[in-house]
Amino acid sequence: MSIRGVGVRTPDVLIIGAGAAGLMAAMTAARRGKKVVVLDHAPEAGRKILISGGGRCNFTNKDIKPECFLSQNKHFARSALSRYKPADFLALLAAHKIAWHEKKLGQLFCDNSAQDIVRMLLAECEASGVHLLLDVRITDVSRAEHFRVQTSAGEFSSPALVLATGGLSIPKLGATSFSYDVARRFGLPIINPEPALVPLVFGREEESWVRELAGVSLPVKASCGKIAFEEALLFTHRGLSGPALLQISSYWRSGQPVRLDLLPGQDIGQHLAALKAAKGKMKGAAALHRWLPQRLAQELARQFTSDRPVVEWSDKTIRALAEHIHRMDMHPTGTEGFAKAEVTRGGVDTRALSSKTMEAERVPGLYVIGEAVDVTGWLGGYNFHWAWASGHAVGQALGSA
């Protein structure tokens, strides 16, 4: 496969987007004998793969379940996920002798580098005859008998067009609204794209103390409505981040509070009552520092006790402080936006697509996969697995056509 080769002009399958989903779709369809061309405006393939997981790519999660994916059509992801499991991707890694390891919560990472994943996908594409053209600008997409795509590398025509250009997250990597624009042109509805897995910001004066704790981290339980996650929280110069808040951000809507339990699984009220009963002279900040980071302990002591010794605290003060620590309602005023979002929530409405083939029900030959569709996974390898599963689903469907 020549990365910058001219390729064929009339492939069986034309894929726009050389990311995780696009490359998986390409190699899967090509293995089944289809002539496949992949186009991308970026100068290299798999740019989002390369920066993921701190450069080691959290490529899947061993505990993939449909319940870990958000969509307005909540059962849509089941079909693709049932037909491509974490074990299938691990078998691919084994065939390429790529070492990996498990971190917390079932997250699977490369031992070496995310480059291993990109090289593997490109090797699979090359072995199956995929033509990959990079640094190609697309100027028009139309459809008569076949789809016609005008580009800076000339015109391409194909009976099957796959949109795999992702969502709007991380625009510095070249994210655009391309898939949404083309989908709209062919009458597909779009669920409003919004940042997901994104830090939350706070602008209310009474919550300005949050920004003063930038850099402080601790394990918490964060909840929004009926959903909750127990992971790390990180205070930032603009608000809150860390895995727990990134997870909750996918469920948060403007105007909703986010509830924090700063000591999940403990009872700070009992701890403080025991300290008071012991009649020690320990002051509030020092006492709270037994269970909480020092700067956070100092801030809570400032808000509730003026750092008086615990023995002087009233039972009412202890109850109020315990309530605040275990059920702290925060009121985000927004998010850090697509620039800091790991993925996009929303996208092409899955009710317009076949859950088995990813094909548009009313536009035969048009397929949409990966982050471009309204399926958003949890943090921890779920979104990459959706890319593999949806790409595999469309590759299988095209390969059997």
Coordinates of C-alpha atoms in Angstrom, one line a residue:
M1 CA 0.0 0.0 0.0
S2 CA 1.4 3.4 -1.0
I3 CA 0.4 5.9 1.6
R4 CA 0.3 8.7 -0.9
G5 CA -0.4 6.6 -3.9
V6 CA -3.1 7.6 -6.5
G7 CA -5.1 4.4 -5.8
V8 CA -8.2 3.4 -7.7
R9 CA -10.9 5.9 -8.8
T10 CA -13.9 3.6 -8.7
P11 CA -13.5 1.4 -5.6
D12 CA -16.3 -0.8 -4.2
V13 CA -16.0 1.1 -1.0
L14 CA -14.9 4.7 -0.4
I15 CA -14.2 5.6 3.3
I16 CA -13.6 9.2 4.4
G17 CA -11.6 9.2 7.6
A18 CA -8.4 7.3 8.5
G19 CA -9.0 7.0 12.2
A20 CA -9.8 4.0 14.3
A21 CA -13.3 3.3 12.8
G22 CA -12.3 4.1 9.2
L23 CA -9.2 1.9 9.2
M24 CA -11.1 -1.0 10.9
A25 CA -13.9 -0.7 8.3
A26 CA -11.3 -0.6 5.5
M27 CA -9.3 -3.7 6.5
T28 CA -12.5 -5.7 7.3
A29 CA -14.1 -5.0 4.0
A30 CA -10.9 -5.5 2.0
R31 CA -10.3 -8.8 3.7
R32 CA -13.6 -9.9 2.1
G33 CA -12.4 -9.0 -1.3
K34 CA -13.7 -5.5 -1.7
K35 CA -11.6 -2.8 -3.4
V36 CA -11.3 -0.1 -0.8
V37 CA -10.0 3.5 -0.9
V38 CA -9.6 5.6 2.3
L39 CA -9.3 9.4 2.2
D40 CA -8.2 11.7 5.0
H41 CA -7.4 15.4 5.1
A42 CA -4.7 14.8 7.8
P43 CA -1.0 14.2 6.9
E44 CA -1.0 11.0 8.9
A45 CA -3.4 8.3 9.8
G46 CA -4.8 7.7 13.3
R47 CA -3.9 11.0 14.9
K48 CA -6.4 10.6 17.8
I49 CA -5.1 7.1 18.4
L50 CA -1.5 8.4 18.7
I51 CA -2.3 10.9 21.5
S52 CA -4.6 8.7 23.5
G53 CA -3.9 7.1 26.8
G54 CA -0.8 9.3 27.4
G55 CA 0.6 7.9 24.2
R56 CA -0.1 4.3 25.0
C57 CA -3.7 4.1 23.7
N58 CA -6.4 2.8 26.0
F59 CA -7.6 0.6 23.1
T60 CA -10.5 -1.2 24.8
N61 CA -11.9 -2.3 28.1
K62 CA -12.3 -5.9 29.2
D63 CA -15.8 -5.1 30.6
I64 CA -17.5 -3.7 27.5
K65 CA -21.3 -3.7 28.0
P66 CA -24.0 -1.8 26.0
E67 CA -25.0 -0.1 29.3
C68 CA -21.7 1.8 29.2
F69 CA -22.7 3.7 26.1
L70 CA -25.0 6.7 25.8
S71 CA -27.4 7.3 22.9
Q72 CA -30.9 8.7 22.4
N73 CA -31.5 5.3 20.8
K74 CA -30.2 3.4 23.8
H75 CA -30.2 -0.1 22.3
F76 CA -28.5 0.8 19.0
A77 CA -25.0 -0.2 20.0
R78 CA -25.9 -3.7 21.1
S79 CA -25.7 -5.4 17.7
A80 CA -22.2 -4.2 16.8
L81 CA -20.8 -4.7 20.3
S82 CA -22.2 -8.3 20.4
R83 CA -20.3 -9.1 17.2
Y84 CA -17.0 -7.6 18.0
K85 CA -15.7 -8.1 21.5
P86 CA -12.5 -7.1 23.4
A87 CA -11.2 -10.7 22.8
D88 CA -11.4 -10.1 19.1
F89 CA -9.2 -7.0 19.3
L90 CA -6.8 -8.8 21.6
A91 CA -6.5 -11.6 19.1
L92 CA -5.5 -9.0 16.5
L93 CA -2.8 -7.6 18.9
A94 CA -1.5 -11.1 19.5
A95 CA -1.2 -11.7 15.8
H96 CA 1.0 -8.6 15.6
K97 CA 2.9 -9.5 18.8
I98 CA 1.8 -6.2 20.5
A99 CA 2.2 -6.4 24.3
W100 CA -0.5 -4.9 26.5
H101 CA -1.5 -4.6 30.1
E102 CA -4.5 -3.9 32.2
K103 CA -4.8 -0.9 34.4
K104 CA -7.7 -0.1 36.8
L105 CA -11.3 -0.7 36.0
G106 CA -10.6 -3.1 33.1
Q107 CA -8.7 -0.5 31.0
L108 CA -6.3 -2.1 28.5
F109 CA -3.2 -0.2 27.2
C110 CA -0.3 -0.9 25.0
D111 CA 3.0 -1.7 26.9
N112 CA 5.0 0.3 24.4
S113 CA 3.3 3.0 22.3
A114 CA 0.0 3.9 20.6
Q115 CA 2.2 3.8 17.4
D116 CA 1.9 0.0 17.7
I117 CA -1.9 0.3 17.1
V118 CA -1.6 2.6 14.1
R119 CA 1.1 0.4 12.6
M120 CA -1.0 -2.7 13.1
L121 CA -4.0 -1.1 11.4
L122 CA -2.0 0.1 8.5
A123 CA -0.3 -3.2 8.1
E124 CA -3.7 -5.0 8.0
C125 CA -4.9 -2.5 5.4
E126 CA -1.8 -2.9 3.3
A127 CA -2.0 -6.7 3.4
S128 CA -5.6 -6.6 2.2
G129 CA -4.9 -4.1 -0.6
V130 CA -6.5 -0.9 0.8
H131 CA -5.5 2.3 -1.0
L132 CA -4.9 5.1 1.6
L133 CA -4.6 8.7 0.5
L134 CA -3.7 11.3 3.1
D135 CA -3.5 15.1 3.0
V136 CA -6.5 15.1 0.6
R137 CA -9.0 17.9 0.7
I138 CA -12.6 17.0 -0.2
T139 CA -14.5 19.7 -2.0
D140 CA -17.8 18.1 -2.8
V141 CA -19.9 15.0 -2.2
S142 CA -22.9 14.1 -4.5
R143 CA -24.9 11.1 -5.5
A144 CA -26.4 10.0 -8.8
E145 CA -26.1 6.3 -9.6
H146 CA -23.0 6.2 -7.4
F147 CA -21.5 8.5 -4.8
R148 CA -19.1 11.0 -6.4
V149 CA -16.5 12.7 -4.2
Q150 CA -14.5 15.6 -5.6
T151 CA -11.1 16.1 -4.0
S152 CA -7.7 17.8 -4.4
A153 CA -6.5 14.4 -5.6
G154 CA -9.2 14.1 -8.3
E155 CA -12.7 12.5 -8.4
F156 CA -13.7 9.2 -6.9
S157 CA -16.9 7.3 -7.5
S158 CA -18.3 4.4 -5.5
P159 CA -21.5 2.6 -4.7
A160 CA -20.7 2.7 -1.0
L161 CA -19.6 5.7 1.0
V162 CA -18.6 5.4 4.6
L163 CA -18.4 8.5 6.8
A164 CA -15.8 8.0 9.5
T165 CA -14.4 11.4 10.3
G166 CA -15.3 11.5 13.9
G167 CA -16.9 14.4 15.9
L168 CA -15.9 17.8 17.0
S169 CA -13.6 17.0 19.9
I170 CA -10.0 18.1 19.9
P171 CA -10.1 20.5 16.9
K172 CA -6.3 20.9 17.0
L173 CA -6.1 17.4 15.6
G174 CA -8.3 18.5 12.6
A175 CA -11.7 17.6 13.9
T176 CA -14.5 19.1 11.7
S177 CA -18.2 18.8 11.2
F178 CA -17.6 17.0 7.8
S179 CA -19.6 13.8 8.6
Y180 CA -22.5 15.9 10.0
D181 CA -22.5 18.2 6.9
V182 CA -22.6 15.3 4.5
A183 CA -25.2 13.4 6.5
R184 CA -27.5 16.5 6.5
R185 CA -27.0 16.9 2.7
F186 CA -28.5 13.4 2.4
G187 CA -31.4 14.1 4.8
L188 CA -30.0 12.3 7.9
P189 CA -31.1 13.9 11.2
I190 CA -28.4 15.1 13.6
I191 CA -28.5 15.0 17.4
N192 CA -26.9 18.3 18.5
P193 CA -23.2 17.6 19.0
E194 CA -21.9 18.6 22.5
P195 CA -18.6 18.1 24.3
A196 CA -18.4 14.9 26.4
L197 CA -15.8 13.5 28.8
V198 CA -14.9 17.1 29.4
P199 CA -13.9 19.2 32.4
L200 CA -16.7 21.3 34.0
V201 CA -16.3 25.0 34.8
F202 CA -17.8 27.0 37.6
G203 CA -18.7 30.7 37.5
R204 CA -20.9 31.2 40.5
E205 CA -19.3 33.5 43.1
E206 CA -20.1 31.1 46.0
E207 CA -18.1 28.4 44.2
S208 CA -15.1 30.5 43.4
W209 CA -13.1 28.6 46.1
V210 CA -13.0 25.6 43.7
R211 CA -10.4 27.4 41.5
E212 CA -8.2 28.2 44.5
L213 CA -7.6 24.4 45.0
A214 CA -6.2 23.9 41.5
G215 CA -4.0 20.8 41.5
V216 CA -5.7 19.1 44.4
S217 CA -6.9 15.5 43.6
L218 CA -8.8 12.9 45.6
P219 CA -11.0 9.9 45.1
V220 CA -14.7 10.8 45.2
K221 CA -18.2 9.7 44.2
A222 CA -19.6 12.0 41.6
S223 CA -23.3 11.8 40.6
C224 CA -25.7 13.5 38.3
G225 CA -29.3 12.3 38.6
K226 CA -29.3 8.5 39.0
I227 CA -25.8 7.9 37.5
A228 CA -22.7 7.9 39.7
F229 CA -19.0 7.2 39.3
E230 CA -16.3 6.5 42.0
E231 CA -13.0 7.7 40.6
A232 CA -10.5 10.6 41.1
L233 CA -11.5 14.2 41.1
L234 CA -9.1 17.0 40.1
F235 CA -9.5 20.7 41.0
T236 CA -8.4 22.9 38.1
H237 CA -7.9 26.7 37.5
R238 CA -11.4 26.8 35.9
G239 CA -13.3 24.1 37.8
L240 CA -13.3 20.4 38.1
S241 CA -11.8 17.5 36.1
G242 CA -10.4 14.0 36.7
P243 CA -12.0 10.7 35.7
A244 CA -15.0 11.0 37.9
L245 CA -16.0 14.4 36.6
L246 CA -15.2 13.5 33.0
Q247 CA -17.5 10.5 33.3
I248 CA -20.3 12.6 34.8
S249 CA -19.9 15.3 32.2
S250 CA -21.3 13.0 29.5
Y251 CA -24.6 12.9 31.5
W252 CA -24.6 16.5 32.8
R253 CA -27.0 19.0 31.2
S254 CA -26.9 22.8 31.7
G255 CA -28.7 23.7 34.9
Q256 CA -28.3 20.4 36.6
P257 CA -26.2 20.1 39.8
V258 CA -23.4 17.6 40.2
R259 CA -23.2 16.0 43.6
L260 CA -19.9 15.0 45.2
D261 CA -19.2 12.7 48.0
L262 CA -15.7 13.5 49.0
L263 CA -15.3 10.5 51.3
P264 CA -17.3 7.7 49.7
G265 CA -17.7 4.6 51.9
Q266 CA -16.8 6.5 55.1
D267 CA -18.8 8.5 57.7
I268 CA -17.0 11.7 58.4
G269 CA -19.7 12.7 60.9
Q270 CA -18.8 9.6 63.1
H271 CA -15.1 10.3 62.7
L272 CA -15.5 13.9 63.9
A273 CA -17.8 13.0 66.7
A274 CA -15.2 10.5 67.9
L275 CA -12.5 13.2 67.8
K276 CA -14.8 15.6 69.8
A277 CA -15.5 12.9 72.4
A278 CA -11.8 12.3 72.8
K279 CA -11.5 16.0 73.9
G280 CA -8.3 16.6 72.0
K281 CA -7.2 20.1 71.0
M282 CA -6.7 19.3 67.3
K283 CA -8.0 22.1 65.1
G284 CA -10.4 21.7 62.2
A285 CA -8.0 21.8 59.3
A286 CA -5.6 19.4 61.0
A287 CA -8.5 17.1 61.9
L288 CA -10.0 17.0 58.4
H289 CA -6.5 16.5 56.9
R290 CA -6.6 13.0 58.4
W291 CA -9.0 12.1 55.6
L292 CA -8.8 14.8 53.0
P293 CA -6.0 16.6 51.1
Q294 CA -4.5 19.5 53.2
R295 CA -5.6 22.4 51.1
L296 CA -9.1 21.0 50.8
A297 CA -9.2 20.4 54.5
Q298 CA -8.1 24.0 55.2
E299 CA -10.9 25.4 52.9
L300 CA -13.6 23.3 54.5
A301 CA -12.4 24.4 57.9
R302 CA -12.5 28.0 56.8
Q303 CA -16.1 27.6 55.6
F304 CA -17.5 25.8 58.6
T305 CA -15.4 26.2 61.7
S306 CA -12.9 29.1 61.5
D307 CA -10.4 26.4 62.4
R308 CA -11.5 26.1 66.0
P309 CA -10.5 22.9 67.9
V310 CA -12.9 20.0 67.2
V311 CA -13.7 19.8 70.9
E312 CA -15.4 23.2 70.6
W313 CA -17.6 22.2 67.6
S314 CA -21.3 21.9 68.2
D315 CA -23.1 18.7 67.1
K316 CA -25.0 20.9 64.6
T317 CA -21.7 22.0 63.0
I318 CA -20.5 18.5 62.7
R319 CA -23.7 17.4 61.1
A320 CA -23.6 20.3 58.6
L321 CA -20.0 19.7 57.7
A322 CA -20.6 16.0 57.3
E323 CA -23.6 16.7 55.0
H324 CA -21.5 19.1 53.0
I325 CA -18.6 16.6 52.6
H326 CA -20.9 13.6 51.6
R327 CA -23.5 15.5 49.6
M328 CA -21.8 18.6 48.1
D329 CA -24.0 20.0 45.3
M330 CA -22.0 21.9 42.8
H331 CA -23.5 24.0 40.0
P332 CA -21.4 23.9 36.8
T333 CA -21.9 26.9 34.5
G334 CA -20.5 25.1 31.4
T335 CA -17.7 22.9 30.1
E336 CA -14.2 23.4 28.8
G337 CA -15.6 22.8 25.3
F338 CA -14.5 20.7 22.4
A339 CA -10.9 21.8 22.8
K340 CA -10.7 19.7 26.0
A341 CA -13.4 17.1 25.3
E342 CA -12.2 13.6 24.7
V343 CA -15.2 12.7 22.6
T344 CA -18.4 14.2 21.2
R345 CA -21.9 13.5 22.5
G346 CA -24.6 13.4 19.9
G347 CA -24.0 13.2 16.1
V348 CA -25.8 11.4 13.3
D349 CA -29.1 10.1 14.8
T350 CA -28.9 6.3 15.0
R351 CA -32.6 6.0 14.4
A352 CA -31.8 6.7 10.8
L353 CA -29.2 3.9 10.6
S354 CA -29.3 0.1 10.6
S355 CA -27.8 -1.2 13.9
K356 CA -26.6 -4.3 12.0
T357 CA -24.9 -2.6 9.0
M358 CA -24.6 1.1 10.0
E359 CA -26.2 1.9 6.7
A360 CA -28.6 4.8 6.3
E361 CA -32.1 3.4 6.0
R362 CA -33.2 5.9 3.4
V363 CA -29.9 6.4 1.6
P364 CA -28.7 3.0 0.3
G365 CA -24.9 2.8 0.2
L366 CA -24.3 5.6 2.8
Y367 CA -22.8 4.4 6.1
V368 CA -21.8 6.3 9.3
I369 CA -19.5 4.9 12.0
G370 CA -17.5 5.7 15.0
E371 CA -17.7 9.0 16.9
A372 CA -19.7 10.6 14.0
V373 CA -22.9 8.8 15.2
D374 CA -24.9 9.4 18.4
V375 CA -23.1 6.7 20.5
T376 CA -20.8 7.9 23.3
G377 CA -18.9 5.5 25.6
W378 CA -17.6 5.8 29.1
L379 CA -14.0 6.9 29.8
G380 CA -11.6 3.9 29.8
G381 CA -11.4 2.4 26.3
Y382 CA -15.1 2.3 25.5
N383 CA -15.0 4.8 22.7
F384 CA -12.2 3.1 20.9
H385 CA -14.1 -0.2 21.2
W386 CA -17.1 1.5 19.6
A387 CA -14.8 2.5 16.7
W388 CA -13.6 -1.1 16.3
A389 CA -17.1 -2.6 16.6
S390 CA -18.9 -0.1 14.3
G391 CA -16.1 -0.3 11.8
H392 CA -16.1 -4.1 11.9
A393 CA -19.9 -4.1 11.5
V394 CA -19.8 -2.0 8.3
G395 CA -16.8 -3.9 6.9
Q396 CA -18.7 -7.1 7.4
A397 CA -21.8 -5.8 5.8
L398 CA -20.0 -4.4 2.8
G399 CA -17.9 -7.5 2.4
S400 CA -20.9 -9.7 2.2
A401 CA -22.7 -7.4 -0.3

